[in-house]
Amino acid sequence: MLELRHISKSYPTPQGPLCVLQGVDLRLAVGESLALMGESGSGKSTLLHLAAGLDTPDDGEVRLDGRPLSALDEPTRARLRRERLGLVFQQYHLVPSLNVADNLRLQARLAGREDAAWSRELLERLGLASMAGRYPEQLSGGQQQRLAIGRALATRPALLLADEPTGNLDETSADEVLTLLLELVGDSGCALLMVTHSPRVAAPLDRCLRLSHGRIAEASP
Amino acid sequence: MNAASQRTAFLALFSHYRRHPGQLAMLLVGLWVASALWSGVQAINASARDSYARAEALFSTGLDRIERRDGLPLTLDDYLSLRLAGAPVSPLVTGELELAGGSRLEVMGIDPLTLPEGSGFRTAGGTATLADFLQPPYRTRLAPDTLASLTEEDDTLPPLADGRQLPPLELAPELPPGVAVMDIAAALELLERDDLSRLLVAPEARLDLPQPLVRSAAENLAAPGQLTDSFHLNLTAMALLALVVGLLIVHAALSLTLEQRLGLMRTLRALGVSGRALVSLLLGELLMLGVLGAALGILSGVWLAQWLLPDVAASLQALYGERVGSELALPWHYWLGGLAVTLGGLLTAGLGTLWRAARLDVLGLGRAQAWRGQFLRQLRGMALAGGLLWLIAGGLLAWLERQPPAEGLTPGFVMIAAGLLGSALWLPPLLAMLLAALARLLRRRPLAQWALADLQLQLPRLSVAMMALLLALSANLGVGSMVGGFRLTFLEWLDQRLVADLYLRPPPARYEAAVDWLEARDEVATLLPRARAEATLLGSASSQRQPRPVNVYGVTPHPALTEHWPLLASQEDDASAWQAFARGAAMINEQLALATGLAPGQWLRLSSPTGPMELPIAAIYPDYGNPRGEVMLTAPHLSERFQTAPDSIGIVLDRQVAPGAIAALRRDLSQTLGIGGDSLIDQREIQRRSTEIFERTFAITRALNTLTLGVAGLALLSSLLAQTGQRRSQLAPLWALGVSRGPLVGASIAQLGGAALVTAALAVPLGLALTWCLVAVINVAAFGWRLPLHVFPGQIAATLGLAVGVALLAALLPAWRLWRTSPRTLLTEFDAL
Ligand SMILES: Nc1ncnc2c1ncn2[C@@H]1O[C@H](COP(=O)(O)OP(=O)(O)OP(=O)(O)O)[C@@H](O)[C@H]1O
Ligand SMILES: [Mg+2]
């Protein structure tokens, strides 16, 4: 499904290049779920962005469905994201001009495969049904996070990349969201790569990796 | 809050512009342009007013004029016999002198001793004593700006073209530009004349004049500046439009900077800066920018005025015979006024912004949808205010329809202003409604739905720029078709009226000889004598009309003339109107018809030296460019009743005439009859000169119009560019969700192009309505005649194209930058959200 081969990434900073990832290897099979842990600033979001094709590595290769992303042109990569990926960003990135229901359906509709019943069920299960007509700025932080998750799930993606999807949620809500995510993985054979700080959230997942000093290692939650 | 913390807070607020220099530029450009156009026109008006005031002090201190009926100069004997009979008249001679170097100077010779007490002629003087003025070597009095226009470097008078010297110079700042005043003896000698131009007399003096002389009362002579009022009002209206457009930009820029600083303000409030302190800091910032913008604007305004003034002076001279100095004369209050208007405008534009900042709800900040709710309420207010303004405009129109012409100029402009502003206020609600309808229609297309929803969020910021665009576009269209229509009508009309190939003005003594000689020439097909006189239109018993002075014009109703002469209204048809005219009926010009309500079929009563005459009116004819009422008779009829010979002859040449015939005729005329070449004018020469006057008159209108449109384009461009960064961060999430840059760029171009197209499409009917108001209301009020309404599809298309072009350019620049942005930078920006 997803394969990162010897990825390196550095950011230019005033003090010279900051090396965030140094030869990271990672494989994720269909239907597999993986937790990515590591301290703040260790490069988790960077890795997720690379995996989604939002950014390009300095070195190494990202393969999705066996195809190297670097070989694809921009529109093809965009289509791939639209149709195969579900992204939950750390900062949510909801569209301020659209209401909750439209935000939730946005990617599914962009990909041309909206499933109205599934969207409604998601709204229901994420506890957003009563606020479908509101706009993102009228939601609490946790509600916005749930909406961001809903938007990613509404497309029934083949690969779900989630950056701390439960960071702003209380335990009960976090459990519900987690159940939802794992259900999807189980039902549709979707692969899940989830960044989290919480061992409790990481526990039910198949594997757990830890990122530190630019390198990755197997870990137990 | 102490000074240091105030400084800190101010710097924090102002640091916004360091991150967004485009917004600072937009703000300053708006202020600069608004104040430049406004103060430029005010500088022109102030200089003209200064010239008028000086001319008025000299010419219209209430002295009646005495001239000969036939327009010839008076003899010294005429003057002396009046003086001997005890009449308190004073002589005046005027003429032009050519100076070395080719410049021309108007010379007025006066006799201070016989001038009535307190007359401007007498008091306008310098430092020398009356004795110096009256005795050789005499004195030449002129204004410093006149002197400056005559000499290049030093402050001495140049000699005449033939080498003679003017009397010693004496500066008299209160004299009008271009005029030198000296004792009549000196003037007669320099002009090589022994006759007088006219006599002056105090209005209260009773006189018995011999028959060849007429007296024109001072009150009938229009004061300088009075006729030109409409011209200056026109300019002021254009400047006001530019000011409004500029202030709309300022308003847009201010709203944008405020909105983007809401987060910062919230932080400052949270850190302990009070709401009142925040408002006063913003006010300080406004004042600082205002003074800077006004200074820039006034400086460029003065420069603009200097650039335009020669054209304006030329048109005023050509249209109204008013001399306006070509150097700026700016009183001190001009500078203060410019500053006050700019600052006042800025505060008006910024008031809403300050008010919102003052009422800032600390937590509810930076929420686009909350602003949108507020905006929706605002839209309702705008629609209401717009409707109200339209009601006012409609009411004024209905009222104007029932007013006599020439009185509705200011109400006419108020009506136009109300109509334009009302339409501009309706634009945002209309756009919002259109967007909502489209959004419902395109619900199934997610990208289109997003683009429309996003445009709705942008609307509060965009609408002001769109309003500016609408105003400028419709003004451009309206004024453009007015000028274009005027041009078309005027040139066609000139062509129709100037049927003769040549016009001869023989000296009256040689008139008969000239006619005989011309009739004998083979190449001459027809002679069309013309005559002129002045008369008073008398009231009739049935109407309570006031007597009014009119010109009487005599023409020869030959088919060569009547077949082309356009008529506006006649009792039956044009042919029978001309037949009636040939039998002794009168025709009147449109000015007179509009001013008096006279119509074909009615009778008019006219004073004449041979007693009052009653004439039926056969038709009304257009008489563009003439400020006065005119009655037309056949030339023989006029000569008989007004005892004056024709003053000029139109010469229609044979069609098969050789190319050199005109030159030959000119030569023979001066050889056999001694009539100088100057008396023979080629028709093409008149056309050329009229066209030139026309072009100069509208040069400034065109210049201001184009500048205003440029300003609006700039407004749109800068307000869109100022949002580029924000736009990209709006587009980034969509890109991350899998919309590639192509469709994104397309969507943002469609957003702005569409909005501009709708605005431009609305500007077309508005511009046409404006044209109608200008030709049918303003023109009638200003000049007394109506213009036919012309529509120029090519011009409309060009304006539409320009608007959409500007919008597309404005959309393309950010789109191009988005297109060029590597995904990585996009992501960086995206992360910075
Ligand atoms: N655009 C950028 N330019 C320079 N440095 C960057 C940029 N983006 C991220 N960094 C740096 O790269 C490092 C990794 O950032 P990243 O966002 O991947 O961390 P993270 O593991 O997601 O942290 P957190 O758990 O706090 O979200 C950080 O030290 C950050 O400062
Ligand atoms: Mg992160």
GROMACS .gro file of C-alpha atoms in nm, chain A residues 9-12 49 53-58 74-79 81-83 87 89 91 93-98 102 105-107 109-111 114 135-139 151, chain B residues 366-372 442-447 449-450 453-457 730 732-743 819 823-825 827-828 830-833:
model
   86
    9LYS     CA    1   1.416   1.555   0.462
   10SER     CA    2   1.566   1.876   0.590
   11TYR     CA    3   1.428   2.229   0.625
   12PRO     CA    4   1.633   2.539   0.557
   49HIS     CA    5   0.300   1.517   0.449
   53GLY     CA    6   0.258   1.368  -0.164
   54LEU     CA    7   0.209   1.718  -0.026
   55ASP     CA    8   0.582   1.760  -0.006
   56THR     CA    9   0.878   1.593  -0.177
   57PRO     CA   10   1.165   1.425   0.005
   58ASP     CA   11   1.524   1.541  -0.044
   74GLU     CA   12   0.091   1.727  -1.028
   75PRO     CA   13  -0.264   1.659  -1.155
   76THR     CA   14  -0.216   1.284  -1.117
   77ARG     CA   15  -0.089   1.325  -0.763
   78ALA     CA   16  -0.388   1.548  -0.689
   79ARG     CA   17  -0.622   1.282  -0.826
   81ARG     CA   18  -0.500   1.225  -0.303
   82ARG     CA   19  -0.858   1.294  -0.393
   83GLU     CA   20  -0.952   0.937  -0.466
   87LEU     CA   21  -0.616   1.319   0.541
   89PHE     CA   22  -0.454   1.746   0.957
   91GLN     CA   23  -0.470   2.200   1.221
   93HIS     CA   24  -0.786   2.292   0.763
   94LEU     CA   25  -1.160   2.307   0.726
   95VAL     CA   26  -1.303   2.529   0.453
   96PRO     CA   27  -1.448   2.837   0.625
   97SER     CA   28  -1.695   2.920   0.351
   98LEU     CA   29  -1.876   2.584   0.366
  102ASP     CA   30  -2.074   2.049   0.297
  105ARG     CA   31  -1.889   1.579   0.191
  106LEU     CA   32  -1.637   1.802   0.018
  107GLN     CA   33  -1.367   1.552  -0.068
  109ARG     CA   34  -1.787   1.504  -0.391
  110LEU     CA   35  -1.462   1.628  -0.538
  111ALA     CA   36  -1.374   1.265  -0.603
  114GLU     CA   37  -2.051   1.081  -0.250
  135TYR     CA   38  -1.988   2.695   0.984
  136PRO     CA   39  -1.648   2.570   1.108
  137GLU     CA   40  -1.579   2.885   1.308
  138GLN     CA   41  -1.896   2.818   1.506
  139LEU     CA   42  -1.764   2.483   1.630
  151ARG     CA   43  -1.425   1.459   0.591
  587GLY     CA   44  -1.155   3.690   1.300
  588ARG     CA   45  -1.462   3.488   1.221
  589ALA     CA   46  -1.544   3.526   0.857
  590GLN     CA   47  -1.897   3.391   0.894
  591ALA     CA   48  -1.972   3.627   1.181
  592TRP     CA   49  -1.859   3.914   0.960
  593ARG     CA   50  -2.074   3.772   0.690
  663LEU     CA   51  -2.476   2.464  -0.897
  664ARG     CA   52  -2.522   2.267  -0.574
  665ARG     CA   53  -2.420   1.945  -0.746
  666ARG     CA   54  -2.077   2.070  -0.856
  667PRO     CA   55  -1.852   2.078  -0.551
  668LEU     CA   56  -1.579   2.304  -0.692
  670GLN     CA   57  -2.016   2.539  -0.502
  671TRP     CA   58  -1.698   2.610  -0.316
  674ALA     CA   59  -1.945   3.011  -0.127
  675ASP     CA   60  -1.593   3.149  -0.115
  676LEU     CA   61  -1.690   3.446  -0.330
  677GLN     CA   62  -1.973   3.516  -0.088
  678LEU     CA   63  -1.718   3.532   0.192
  951GLN     CA   64  -0.776   2.962   0.130
  953ALA     CA   65  -0.418   2.544   0.001
  954PRO     CA   66  -0.661   2.312   0.186
  955LEU     CA   67  -0.842   2.236  -0.137
  956TRP     CA   68  -0.517   2.162  -0.301
  957ALA     CA   69  -0.432   1.926  -0.015
  958LEU     CA   70  -0.766   1.752  -0.060
  959GLY     CA   71  -0.677   1.672  -0.416
  960VAL     CA   72  -0.782   1.960  -0.638
  961SER     CA   73  -0.488   2.024  -0.867
  962ARG     CA   74  -0.369   2.376  -0.933
  963GLY     CA   75  -0.524   2.402  -1.280
  964PRO     CA   76  -0.887   2.390  -1.168
 1040TRP     CA   77   0.050   2.834  -1.042
 1044PRO     CA   78   0.376   2.253  -0.360
 1045ARG     CA   79   0.633   2.288  -0.088
 1046THR     CA   80   0.588   2.663  -0.046
 1048LEU     CA   81   0.249   2.369   0.214
 1049THR     CA   82   0.461   2.607   0.418
 1051PHE     CA   83  -0.060   2.609   0.460
 1052ASP     CA   84   0.125   2.509   0.775
 1053ALA     CA   85   0.150   2.868   0.880
 1054LEU     CA   86  -0.229   2.887   0.898
   0.00000   0.00000   0.00000
